CSV table of C-alpha atoms in Angstrom, one decimal:
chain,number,residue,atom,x,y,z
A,1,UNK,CA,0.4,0.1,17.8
A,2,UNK,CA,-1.6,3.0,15.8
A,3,UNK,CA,1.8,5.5,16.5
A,4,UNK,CA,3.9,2.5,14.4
A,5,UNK,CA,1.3,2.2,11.9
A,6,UNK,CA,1.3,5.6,11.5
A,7,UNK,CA,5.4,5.9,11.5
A,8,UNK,CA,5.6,2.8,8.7
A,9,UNK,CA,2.4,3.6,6.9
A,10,UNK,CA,1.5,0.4,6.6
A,11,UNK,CA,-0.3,-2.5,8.2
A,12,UNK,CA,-0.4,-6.1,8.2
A,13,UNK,CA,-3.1,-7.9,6.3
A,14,UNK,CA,-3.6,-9.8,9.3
A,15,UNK,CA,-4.3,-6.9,11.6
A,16,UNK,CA,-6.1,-5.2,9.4
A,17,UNK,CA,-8.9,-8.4,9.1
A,18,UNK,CA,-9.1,-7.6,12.8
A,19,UNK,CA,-10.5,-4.7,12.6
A,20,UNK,CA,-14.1,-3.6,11.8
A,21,UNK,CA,-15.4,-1.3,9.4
A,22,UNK,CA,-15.6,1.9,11.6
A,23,UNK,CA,-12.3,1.4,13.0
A,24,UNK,CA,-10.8,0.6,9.4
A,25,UNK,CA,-12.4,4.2,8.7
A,26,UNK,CA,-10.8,6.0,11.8
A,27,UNK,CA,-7.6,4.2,10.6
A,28,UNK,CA,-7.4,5.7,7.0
A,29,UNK,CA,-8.6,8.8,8.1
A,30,UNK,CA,-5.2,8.7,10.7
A,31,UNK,CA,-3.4,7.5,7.9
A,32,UNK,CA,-4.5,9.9,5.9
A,33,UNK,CA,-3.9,12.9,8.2
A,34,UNK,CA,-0.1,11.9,8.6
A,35,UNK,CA,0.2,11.9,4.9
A,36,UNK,CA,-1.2,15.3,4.6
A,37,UNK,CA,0.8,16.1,7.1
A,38,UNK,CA,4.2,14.9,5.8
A,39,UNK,CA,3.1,16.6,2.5
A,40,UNK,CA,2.5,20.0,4.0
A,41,UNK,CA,6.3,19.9,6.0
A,42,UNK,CA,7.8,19.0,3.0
A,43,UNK,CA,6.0,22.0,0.9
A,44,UNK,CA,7.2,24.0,3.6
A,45,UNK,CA,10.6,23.1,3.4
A,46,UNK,CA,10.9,23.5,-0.3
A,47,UNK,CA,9.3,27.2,-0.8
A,48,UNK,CA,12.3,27.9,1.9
A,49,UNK,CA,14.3,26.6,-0.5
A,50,UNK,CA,13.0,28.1,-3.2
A,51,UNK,CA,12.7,31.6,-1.6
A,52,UNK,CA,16.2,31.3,-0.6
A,53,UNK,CA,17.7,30.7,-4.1
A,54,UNK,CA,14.9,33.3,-6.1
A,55,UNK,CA,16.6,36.6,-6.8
A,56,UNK,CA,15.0,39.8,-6.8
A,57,UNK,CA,12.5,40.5,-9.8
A,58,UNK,CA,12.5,43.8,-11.6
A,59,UNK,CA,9.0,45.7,-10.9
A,60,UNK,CA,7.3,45.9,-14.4
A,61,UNK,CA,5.1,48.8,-15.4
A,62,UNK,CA,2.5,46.6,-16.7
A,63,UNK,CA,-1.1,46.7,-15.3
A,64,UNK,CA,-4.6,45.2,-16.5
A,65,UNK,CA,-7.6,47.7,-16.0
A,66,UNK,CA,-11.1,45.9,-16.0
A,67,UNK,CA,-14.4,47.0,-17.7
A,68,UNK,CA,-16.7,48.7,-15.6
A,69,UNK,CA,-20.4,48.1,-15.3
A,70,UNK,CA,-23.4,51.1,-14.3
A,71,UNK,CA,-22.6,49.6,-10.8
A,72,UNK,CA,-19.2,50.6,-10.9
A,73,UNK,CA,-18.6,46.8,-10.3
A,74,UNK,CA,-16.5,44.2,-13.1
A,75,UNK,CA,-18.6,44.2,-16.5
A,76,UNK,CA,-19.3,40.4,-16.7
A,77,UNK,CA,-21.4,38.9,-19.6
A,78,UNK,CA,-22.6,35.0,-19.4
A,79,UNK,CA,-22.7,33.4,-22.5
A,80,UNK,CA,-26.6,32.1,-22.4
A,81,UNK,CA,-27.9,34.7,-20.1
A,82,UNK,CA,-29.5,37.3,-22.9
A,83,UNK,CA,-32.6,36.1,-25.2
A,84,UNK,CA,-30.6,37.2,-28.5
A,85,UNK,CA,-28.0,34.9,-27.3
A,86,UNK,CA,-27.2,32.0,-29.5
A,87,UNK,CA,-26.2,28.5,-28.3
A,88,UNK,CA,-22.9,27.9,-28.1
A,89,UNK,CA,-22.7,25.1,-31.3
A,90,UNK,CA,-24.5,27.7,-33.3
A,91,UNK,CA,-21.7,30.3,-32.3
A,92,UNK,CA,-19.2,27.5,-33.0
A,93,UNK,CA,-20.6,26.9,-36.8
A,94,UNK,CA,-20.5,30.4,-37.3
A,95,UNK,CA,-17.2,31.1,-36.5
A,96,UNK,CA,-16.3,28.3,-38.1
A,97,UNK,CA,-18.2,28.7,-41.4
A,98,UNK,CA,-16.7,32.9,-41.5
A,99,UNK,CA,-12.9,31.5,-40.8
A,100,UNK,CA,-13.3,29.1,-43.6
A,101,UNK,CA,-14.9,31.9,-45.6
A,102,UNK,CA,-12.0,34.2,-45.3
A,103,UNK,CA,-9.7,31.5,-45.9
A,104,UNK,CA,-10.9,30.1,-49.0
A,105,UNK,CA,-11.2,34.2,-50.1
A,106,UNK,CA,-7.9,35.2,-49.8
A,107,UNK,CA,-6.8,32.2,-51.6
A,108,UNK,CA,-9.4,32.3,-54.5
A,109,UNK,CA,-8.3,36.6,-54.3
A,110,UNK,CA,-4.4,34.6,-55.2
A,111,UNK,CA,-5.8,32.8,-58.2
A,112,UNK,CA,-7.7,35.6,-59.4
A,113,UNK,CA,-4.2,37.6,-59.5
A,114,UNK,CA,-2.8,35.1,-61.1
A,115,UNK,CA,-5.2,34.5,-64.2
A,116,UNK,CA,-5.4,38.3,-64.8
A,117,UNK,CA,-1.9,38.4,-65.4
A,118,UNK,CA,-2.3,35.1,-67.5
A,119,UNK,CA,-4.7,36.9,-69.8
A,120,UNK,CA,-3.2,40.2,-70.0
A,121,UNK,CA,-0.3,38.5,-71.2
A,122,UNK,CA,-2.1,36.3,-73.7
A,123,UNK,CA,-4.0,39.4,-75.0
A,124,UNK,CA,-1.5,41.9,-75.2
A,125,UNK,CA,0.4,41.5,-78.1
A,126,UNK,CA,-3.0,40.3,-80.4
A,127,UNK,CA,-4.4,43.6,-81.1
A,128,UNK,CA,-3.8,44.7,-84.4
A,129,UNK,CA,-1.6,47.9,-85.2
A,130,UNK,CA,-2.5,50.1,-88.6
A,131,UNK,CA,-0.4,49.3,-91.6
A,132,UNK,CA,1.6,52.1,-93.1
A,133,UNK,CA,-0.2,52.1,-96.4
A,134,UNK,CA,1.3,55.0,-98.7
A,135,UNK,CA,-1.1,55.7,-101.8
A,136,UNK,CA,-0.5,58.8,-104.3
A,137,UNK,CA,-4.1,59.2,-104.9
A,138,UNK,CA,-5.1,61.3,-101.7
A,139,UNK,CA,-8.8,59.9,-102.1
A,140,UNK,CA,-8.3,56.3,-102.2
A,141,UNK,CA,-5.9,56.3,-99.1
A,142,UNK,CA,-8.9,58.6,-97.4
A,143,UNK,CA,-11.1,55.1,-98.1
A,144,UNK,CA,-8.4,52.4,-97.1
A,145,UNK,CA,-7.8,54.5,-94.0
A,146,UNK,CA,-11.7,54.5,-93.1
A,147,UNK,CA,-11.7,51.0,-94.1
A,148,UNK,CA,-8.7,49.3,-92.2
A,149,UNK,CA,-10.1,51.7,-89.2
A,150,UNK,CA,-13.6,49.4,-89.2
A,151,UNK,CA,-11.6,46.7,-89.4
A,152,UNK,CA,-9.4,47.8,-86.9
A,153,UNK,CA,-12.2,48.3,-84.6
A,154,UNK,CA,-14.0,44.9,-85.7
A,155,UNK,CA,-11.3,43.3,-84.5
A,156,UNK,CA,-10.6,45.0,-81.0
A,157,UNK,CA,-13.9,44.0,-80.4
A,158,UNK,CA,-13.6,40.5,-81.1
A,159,UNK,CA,-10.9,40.3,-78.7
A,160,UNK,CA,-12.8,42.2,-75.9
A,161,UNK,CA,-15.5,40.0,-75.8
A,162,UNK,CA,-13.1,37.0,-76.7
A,163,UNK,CA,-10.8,38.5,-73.3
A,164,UNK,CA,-13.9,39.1,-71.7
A,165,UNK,CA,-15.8,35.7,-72.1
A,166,UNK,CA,-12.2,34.3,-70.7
A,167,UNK,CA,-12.8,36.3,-67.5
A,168,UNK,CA,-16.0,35.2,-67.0
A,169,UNK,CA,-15.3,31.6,-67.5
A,170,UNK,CA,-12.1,32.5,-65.1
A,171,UNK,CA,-14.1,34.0,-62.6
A,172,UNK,CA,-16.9,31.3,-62.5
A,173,UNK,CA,-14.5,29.0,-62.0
A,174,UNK,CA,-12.6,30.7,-59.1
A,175,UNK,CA,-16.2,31.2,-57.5
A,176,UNK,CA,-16.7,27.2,-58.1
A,177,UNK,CA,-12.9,26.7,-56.5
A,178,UNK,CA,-13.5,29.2,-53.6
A,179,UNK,CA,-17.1,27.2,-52.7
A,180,UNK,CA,-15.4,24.0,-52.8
A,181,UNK,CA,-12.6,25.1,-50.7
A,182,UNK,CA,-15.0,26.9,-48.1
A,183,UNK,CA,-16.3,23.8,-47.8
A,184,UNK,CA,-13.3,21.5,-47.3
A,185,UNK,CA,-12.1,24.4,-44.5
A,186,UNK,CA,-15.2,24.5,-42.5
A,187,UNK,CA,-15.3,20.2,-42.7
A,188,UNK,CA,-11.9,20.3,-41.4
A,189,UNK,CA,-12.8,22.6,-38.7
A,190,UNK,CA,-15.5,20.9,-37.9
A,191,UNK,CA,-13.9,17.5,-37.2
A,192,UNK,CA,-11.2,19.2,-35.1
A,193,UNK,CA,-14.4,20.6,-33.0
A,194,UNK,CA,-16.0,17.0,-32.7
A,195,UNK,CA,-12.6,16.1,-31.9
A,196,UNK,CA,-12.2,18.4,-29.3
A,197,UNK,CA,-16.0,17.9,-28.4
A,198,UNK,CA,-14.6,13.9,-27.8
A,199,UNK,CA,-11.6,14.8,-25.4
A,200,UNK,CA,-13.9,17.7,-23.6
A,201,UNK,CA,-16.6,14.5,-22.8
A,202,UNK,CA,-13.7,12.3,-21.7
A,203,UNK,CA,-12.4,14.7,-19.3
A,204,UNK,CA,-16.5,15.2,-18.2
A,205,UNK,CA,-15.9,11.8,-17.8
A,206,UNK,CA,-13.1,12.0,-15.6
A,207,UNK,CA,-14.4,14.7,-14.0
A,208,UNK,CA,-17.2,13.1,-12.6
A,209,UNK,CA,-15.3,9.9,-11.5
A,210,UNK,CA,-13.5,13.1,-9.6
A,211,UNK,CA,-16.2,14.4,-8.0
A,212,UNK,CA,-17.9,11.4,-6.8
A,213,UNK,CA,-14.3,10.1,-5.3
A,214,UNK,CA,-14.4,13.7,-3.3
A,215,UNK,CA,-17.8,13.3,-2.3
A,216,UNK,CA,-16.5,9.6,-0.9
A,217,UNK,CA,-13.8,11.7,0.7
A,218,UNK,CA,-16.3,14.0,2.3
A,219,UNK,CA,-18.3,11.3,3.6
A,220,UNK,CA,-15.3,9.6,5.0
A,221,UNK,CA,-13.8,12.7,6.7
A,222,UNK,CA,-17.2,13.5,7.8
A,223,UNK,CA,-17.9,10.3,9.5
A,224,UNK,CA,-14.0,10.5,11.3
A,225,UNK,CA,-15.0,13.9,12.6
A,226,UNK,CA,-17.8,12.6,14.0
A,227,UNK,CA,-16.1,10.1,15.4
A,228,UNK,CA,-13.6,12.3,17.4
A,229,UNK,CA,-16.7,14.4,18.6
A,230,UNK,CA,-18.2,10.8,19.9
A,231,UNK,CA,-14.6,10.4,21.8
A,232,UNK,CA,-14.1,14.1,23.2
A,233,UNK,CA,-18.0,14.1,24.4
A,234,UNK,CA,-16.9,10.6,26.2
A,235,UNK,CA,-13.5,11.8,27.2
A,236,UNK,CA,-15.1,14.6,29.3
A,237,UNK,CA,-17.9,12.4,30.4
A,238,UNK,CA,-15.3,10.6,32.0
A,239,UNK,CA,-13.5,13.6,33.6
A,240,UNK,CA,-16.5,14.9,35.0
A,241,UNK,CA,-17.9,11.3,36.9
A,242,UNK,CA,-14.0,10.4,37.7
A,243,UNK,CA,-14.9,7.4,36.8
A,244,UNK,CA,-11.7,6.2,35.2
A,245,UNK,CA,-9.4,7.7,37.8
A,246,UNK,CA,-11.7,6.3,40.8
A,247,UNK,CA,-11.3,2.9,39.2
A,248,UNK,CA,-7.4,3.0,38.7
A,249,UNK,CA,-7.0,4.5,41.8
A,250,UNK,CA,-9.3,0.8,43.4
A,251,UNK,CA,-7.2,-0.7,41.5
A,252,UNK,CA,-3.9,0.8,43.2
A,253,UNK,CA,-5.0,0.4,46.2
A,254,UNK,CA,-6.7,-3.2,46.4
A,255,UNK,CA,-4.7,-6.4,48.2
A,256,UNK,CA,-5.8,-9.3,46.7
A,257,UNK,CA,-5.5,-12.2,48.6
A,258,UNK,CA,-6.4,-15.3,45.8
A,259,UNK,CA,-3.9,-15.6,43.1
A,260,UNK,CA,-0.5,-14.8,42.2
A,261,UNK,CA,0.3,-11.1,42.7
A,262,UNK,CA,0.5,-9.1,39.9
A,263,UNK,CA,4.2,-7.4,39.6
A,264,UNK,CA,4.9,-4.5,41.0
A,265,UNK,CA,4.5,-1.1,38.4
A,266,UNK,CA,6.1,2.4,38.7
A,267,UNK,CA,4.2,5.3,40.0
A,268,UNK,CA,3.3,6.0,36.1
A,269,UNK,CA,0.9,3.1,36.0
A,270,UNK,CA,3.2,2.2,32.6
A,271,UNK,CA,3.3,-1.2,31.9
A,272,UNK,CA,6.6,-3.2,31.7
A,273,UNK,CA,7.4,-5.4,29.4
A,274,UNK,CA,10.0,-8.2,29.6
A,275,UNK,CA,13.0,-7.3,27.6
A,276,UNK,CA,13.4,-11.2,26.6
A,277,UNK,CA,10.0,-11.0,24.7
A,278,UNK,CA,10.4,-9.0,21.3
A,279,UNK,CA,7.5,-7.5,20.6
A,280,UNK,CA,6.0,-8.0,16.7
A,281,UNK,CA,2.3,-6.8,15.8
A,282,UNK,CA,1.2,-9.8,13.8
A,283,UNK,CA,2.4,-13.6,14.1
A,284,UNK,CA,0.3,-16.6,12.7
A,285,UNK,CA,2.3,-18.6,15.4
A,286,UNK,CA,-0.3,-19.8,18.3
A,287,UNK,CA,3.1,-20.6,20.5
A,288,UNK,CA,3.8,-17.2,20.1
A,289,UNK,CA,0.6,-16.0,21.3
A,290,UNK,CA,0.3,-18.1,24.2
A,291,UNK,CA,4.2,-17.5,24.9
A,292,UNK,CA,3.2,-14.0,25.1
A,293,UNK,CA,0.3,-13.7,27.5
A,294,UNK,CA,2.1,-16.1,29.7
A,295,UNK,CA,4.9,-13.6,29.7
A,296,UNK,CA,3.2,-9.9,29.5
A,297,UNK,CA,0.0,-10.2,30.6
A,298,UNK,CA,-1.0,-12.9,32.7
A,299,UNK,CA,1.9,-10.8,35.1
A,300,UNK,CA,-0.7,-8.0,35.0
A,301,UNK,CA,-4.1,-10.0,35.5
A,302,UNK,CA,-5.6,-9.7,31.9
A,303,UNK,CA,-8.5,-10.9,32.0
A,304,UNK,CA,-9.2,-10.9,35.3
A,305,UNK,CA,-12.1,-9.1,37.7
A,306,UNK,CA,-11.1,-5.7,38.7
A,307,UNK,CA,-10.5,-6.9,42.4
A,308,UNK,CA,-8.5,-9.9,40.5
A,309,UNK,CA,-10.7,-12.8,42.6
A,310,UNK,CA,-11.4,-15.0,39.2
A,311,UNK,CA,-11.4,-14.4,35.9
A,312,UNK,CA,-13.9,-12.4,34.3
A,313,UNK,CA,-16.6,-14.5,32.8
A,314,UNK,CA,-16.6,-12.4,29.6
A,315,UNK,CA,-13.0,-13.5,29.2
A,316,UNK,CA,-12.3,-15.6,26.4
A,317,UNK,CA,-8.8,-17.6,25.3
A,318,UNK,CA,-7.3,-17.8,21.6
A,319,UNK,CA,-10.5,-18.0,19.3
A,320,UNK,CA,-11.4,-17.2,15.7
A,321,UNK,CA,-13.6,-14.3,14.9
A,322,UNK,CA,-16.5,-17.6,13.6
A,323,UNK,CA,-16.3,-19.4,17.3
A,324,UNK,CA,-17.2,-16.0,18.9
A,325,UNK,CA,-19.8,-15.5,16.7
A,326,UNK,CA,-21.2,-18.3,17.5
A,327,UNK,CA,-20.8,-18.0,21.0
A,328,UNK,CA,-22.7,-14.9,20.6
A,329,UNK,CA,-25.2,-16.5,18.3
A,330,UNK,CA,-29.3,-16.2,19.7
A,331,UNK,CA,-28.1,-13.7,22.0
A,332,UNK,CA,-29.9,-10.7,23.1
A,333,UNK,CA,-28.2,-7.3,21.9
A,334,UNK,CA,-25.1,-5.9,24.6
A,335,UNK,CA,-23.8,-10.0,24.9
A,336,UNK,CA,-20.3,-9.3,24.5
A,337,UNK,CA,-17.1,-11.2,25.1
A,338,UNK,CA,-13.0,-10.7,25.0
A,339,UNK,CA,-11.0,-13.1,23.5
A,340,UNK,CA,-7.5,-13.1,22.9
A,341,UNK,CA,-6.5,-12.8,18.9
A,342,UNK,CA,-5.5,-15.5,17.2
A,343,UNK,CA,-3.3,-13.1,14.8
A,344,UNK,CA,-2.1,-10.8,16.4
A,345,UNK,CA,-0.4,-10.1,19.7
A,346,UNK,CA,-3.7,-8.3,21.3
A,347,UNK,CA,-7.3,-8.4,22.1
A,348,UNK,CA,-11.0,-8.5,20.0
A,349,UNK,CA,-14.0,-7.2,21.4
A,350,UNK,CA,-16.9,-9.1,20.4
A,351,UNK,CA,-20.3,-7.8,21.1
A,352,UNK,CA,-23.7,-8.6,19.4
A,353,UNK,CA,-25.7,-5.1,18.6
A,354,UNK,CA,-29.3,-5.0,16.9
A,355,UNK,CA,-28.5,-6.0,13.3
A,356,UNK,CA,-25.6,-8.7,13.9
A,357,UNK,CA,-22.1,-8.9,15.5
A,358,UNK,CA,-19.3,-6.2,15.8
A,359,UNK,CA,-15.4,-7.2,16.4
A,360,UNK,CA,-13.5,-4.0,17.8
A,361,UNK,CA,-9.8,-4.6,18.3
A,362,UNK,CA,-8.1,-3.4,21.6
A,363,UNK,CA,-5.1,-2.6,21.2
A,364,UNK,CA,-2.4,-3.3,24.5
A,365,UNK,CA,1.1,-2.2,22.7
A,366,UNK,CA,1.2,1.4,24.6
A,367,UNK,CA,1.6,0.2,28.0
A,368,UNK,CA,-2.6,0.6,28.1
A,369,UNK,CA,-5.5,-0.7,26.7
A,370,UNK,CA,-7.5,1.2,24.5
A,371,UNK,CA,-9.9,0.3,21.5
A,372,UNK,CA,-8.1,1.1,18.2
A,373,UNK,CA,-8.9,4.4,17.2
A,374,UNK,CA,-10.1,5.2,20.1
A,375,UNK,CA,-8.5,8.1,22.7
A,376,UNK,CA,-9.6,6.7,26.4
A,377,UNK,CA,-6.8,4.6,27.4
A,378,UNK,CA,-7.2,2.3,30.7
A,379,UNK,CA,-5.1,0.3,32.9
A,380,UNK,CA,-6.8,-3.3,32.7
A,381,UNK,CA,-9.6,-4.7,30.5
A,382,UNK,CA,-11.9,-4.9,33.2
A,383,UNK,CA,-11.3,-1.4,33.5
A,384,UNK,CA,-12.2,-1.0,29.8
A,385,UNK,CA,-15.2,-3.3,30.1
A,386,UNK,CA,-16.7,-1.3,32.8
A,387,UNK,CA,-16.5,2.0,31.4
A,388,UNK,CA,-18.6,0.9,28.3
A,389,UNK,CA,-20.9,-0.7,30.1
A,390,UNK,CA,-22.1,2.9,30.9
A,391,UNK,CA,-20.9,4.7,28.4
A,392,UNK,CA,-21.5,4.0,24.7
A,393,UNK,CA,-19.1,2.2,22.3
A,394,UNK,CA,-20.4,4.2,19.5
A,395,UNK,CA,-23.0,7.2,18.5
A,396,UNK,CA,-22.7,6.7,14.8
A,397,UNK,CA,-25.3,4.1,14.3
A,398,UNK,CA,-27.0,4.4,18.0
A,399,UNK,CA,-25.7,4.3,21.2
A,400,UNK,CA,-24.4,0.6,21.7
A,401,UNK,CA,-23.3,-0.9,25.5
A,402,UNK,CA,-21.5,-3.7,27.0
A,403,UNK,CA,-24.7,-4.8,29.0
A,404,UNK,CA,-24.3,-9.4,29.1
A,405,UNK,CA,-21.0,-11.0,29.5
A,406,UNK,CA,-20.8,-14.1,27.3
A,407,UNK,CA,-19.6,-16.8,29.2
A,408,UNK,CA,-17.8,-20.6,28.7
A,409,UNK,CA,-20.2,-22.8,27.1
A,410,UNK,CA,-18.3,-26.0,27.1
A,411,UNK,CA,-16.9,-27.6,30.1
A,412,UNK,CA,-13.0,-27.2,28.9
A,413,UNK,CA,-12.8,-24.0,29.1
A,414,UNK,CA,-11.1,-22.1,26.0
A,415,UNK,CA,-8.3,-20.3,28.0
A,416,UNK,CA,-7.2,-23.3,30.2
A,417,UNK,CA,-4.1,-23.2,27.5
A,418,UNK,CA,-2.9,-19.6,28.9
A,419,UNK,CA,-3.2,-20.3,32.3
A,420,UNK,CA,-1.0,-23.8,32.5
């Protein structure tokens, strides 16, 4: 059942209500293993691709030296570290406020350019030229020379301070212009920084999610390994006492006497199936079910003692998960039960622990039964039964055992459909 999970990765809703919470995690972890699995052939298969298609690359001359510190180690600084250091939004504004600086400079530098050549133009052809005066009396063109001289001058300087009032008022205005453009630059900048400041706390945001989806991750595989450590520690527990090969080998070797014989099975211990019975893992049909055990497993005894006198008085027909609980109901902790699914073609382990009731499905599709998950495989359920009656069904939350079979509390009992 788990190897076809694993093959489709998928599984039936109705299986998966079946199964409780620490085997659902054993499950995705599975699940997940395959998929990392699948991943890590396929990136395989694609660098050979890709290495078999790159051509050689020409060796380049380039190299990258690092900055050496008095420890001959990599010079690092740590923004933050040093006292003069300032805080990052400080350093930000800064930068900021020099880049807008600059900008608004070189473009108030352009209209500066542009109004001295404005005013050199408008000035240049006002300044006054001497007029060629020609007077026969020596003396009086001595005095209108002096004379249009002072005026000459008079009037240059008029225009100097009139040109040089113009650059003033041209140069304040520039400074006015280059102020107000500093300040449109560094506003800009400073709402692509808050902009960026937005994304930046978004992908915080996202980041976090991130982490605390690893850290469930973590948890999970954590739990999953301990897990397989619970099943290896049992696993050689169960080498060392035998304890599992001294009962299949009981098994082999008993002659019951009381009802029909079981048929025969190989030297392999496999279990056969009957060819005429496809085999599906989930139906919702009880006729199915019933068609099923009749067919596959009453054949083999399921359900019956290990020397195959009775059946087991834990042994339970087609129930829902509710009636077991209730058969369970009041009980002390270790009464457990096994009752045929009523979904699926396969078993449910119901047992009552210290704080409420665990359902643990046992899966019978491998020619074995084992509990899903789980790596201990055995030849009949009593088998199964026995073994964790000695040995824990789980270390996560406390060792838990098989210790009170649950028994018919009606006088119908709730298999007498299987067995007619």
């Amino acid at each position: 059942m788990l190897q076809q999970i694993l093959i489709d990765m998928y599984i039936e809703p109705d299986l998966l209500v079946e199964l409780n919470e620490e085997q659902k995690q054993v499950l995705f972890f599975k699940m997940r293993e395959e998929q990392i699995r699948r991943w890590k052939e396929r990136e395989t298969q694609l660098e050979k691709q890709e290495a078999a298609r790159a051509k050689a690359k020409k060796v380049s001359g380039k190299s990258v030296s690092w900055m050496k510190g008095l420890d001959n180690d990599v010079w690092v600084w740590v923004m933050g570290e040093h006292q003069n250091d300032k805080p990052y939004d400080q350093v930000c504004d800064e930068i900021m406020a020099q880049r807008a600086a600059l900008q608004a400079q070189r473009e108030a530098e352009e209209l500066r350019v542009k109004k001295a050549a404005e005013l050199e133009k408008r000035f240049s052809g006002i300044y006054l030229e001497p007029e060629q005066v020609v007077l026969l009396d020596q003396e009086v063109q001595q005095k209108a020379k002096q004379a249009e001289a002072l005026q000459q001058r008079k009037a240059e300087e008029e225009i100097k301070k009139m040109e040089e009032e113009e650059r003033r008022k041209a140069e304040e205005e520039l400074k006015k212009l280059e102020q107000e453009r500093k300040q449109q630059i560094y506003q800009c900048l400073k709402e692509v920084q808050s902009s960026k400041n937005t994304q930046e706390e978004e992908d915080k945001d996202w980041q976090e999610t991130l982490q605390k989806s690893k850290a469930a991750d973590m948890r999970r595989r954590s739990l999953a390994k301990q897990t397989i450590e619970d099943h290896r520690r049992r696993s050689v527990k169960a080498l060392e006492r035998g304890r599992v090969a001294a009962m299949t080998k009981a098994f082999a070797n008993s002659n019951p006497a009381t009802p029909p014989k079981p048929k025969p099975r190989n030297t392999s211990n496999a279990i056969n199936r009957k060819g005429g019975m496809r085999r599906s893992l989930s139906t919702s049909s009880r006729e199915h079910i019933i068609r099923w055990f009749k067919e596959e497993q009453l054949p083999l005894r399921a359900g019956f003692e290990r020397d195959q006198s009775r059946i087991a008085r834990w042994f339970h027909g087609i129930i829902s998960r509710e009636q077991a609980e209730e058969l369970l109901s009041g009980g002390e902790p270790g009464l457990f039960l096994v009752r045929v699914s009523e979904r699926i073609f396969g078993y449910v382990l119901s047992y009552r622990f210290k704080d409420g009731i665990k359902h643990l499905l046992i899966d019978s599709t491998e020619n074995c039964y084992m509990l899903l998950g789980d790596q201990i495989k055995f030849s009949t359920l009593s088998e199964l039964v026995e073994y964790h009656q000695v040995e824990p069904l789980s270390s996560s939350e406390g060792e838990e055992f098989l210790l009170q079979a649950c028994g018919q509390r009606s006088s119908t009992a709730d298999y007498a459909d299987l067995f007619t």
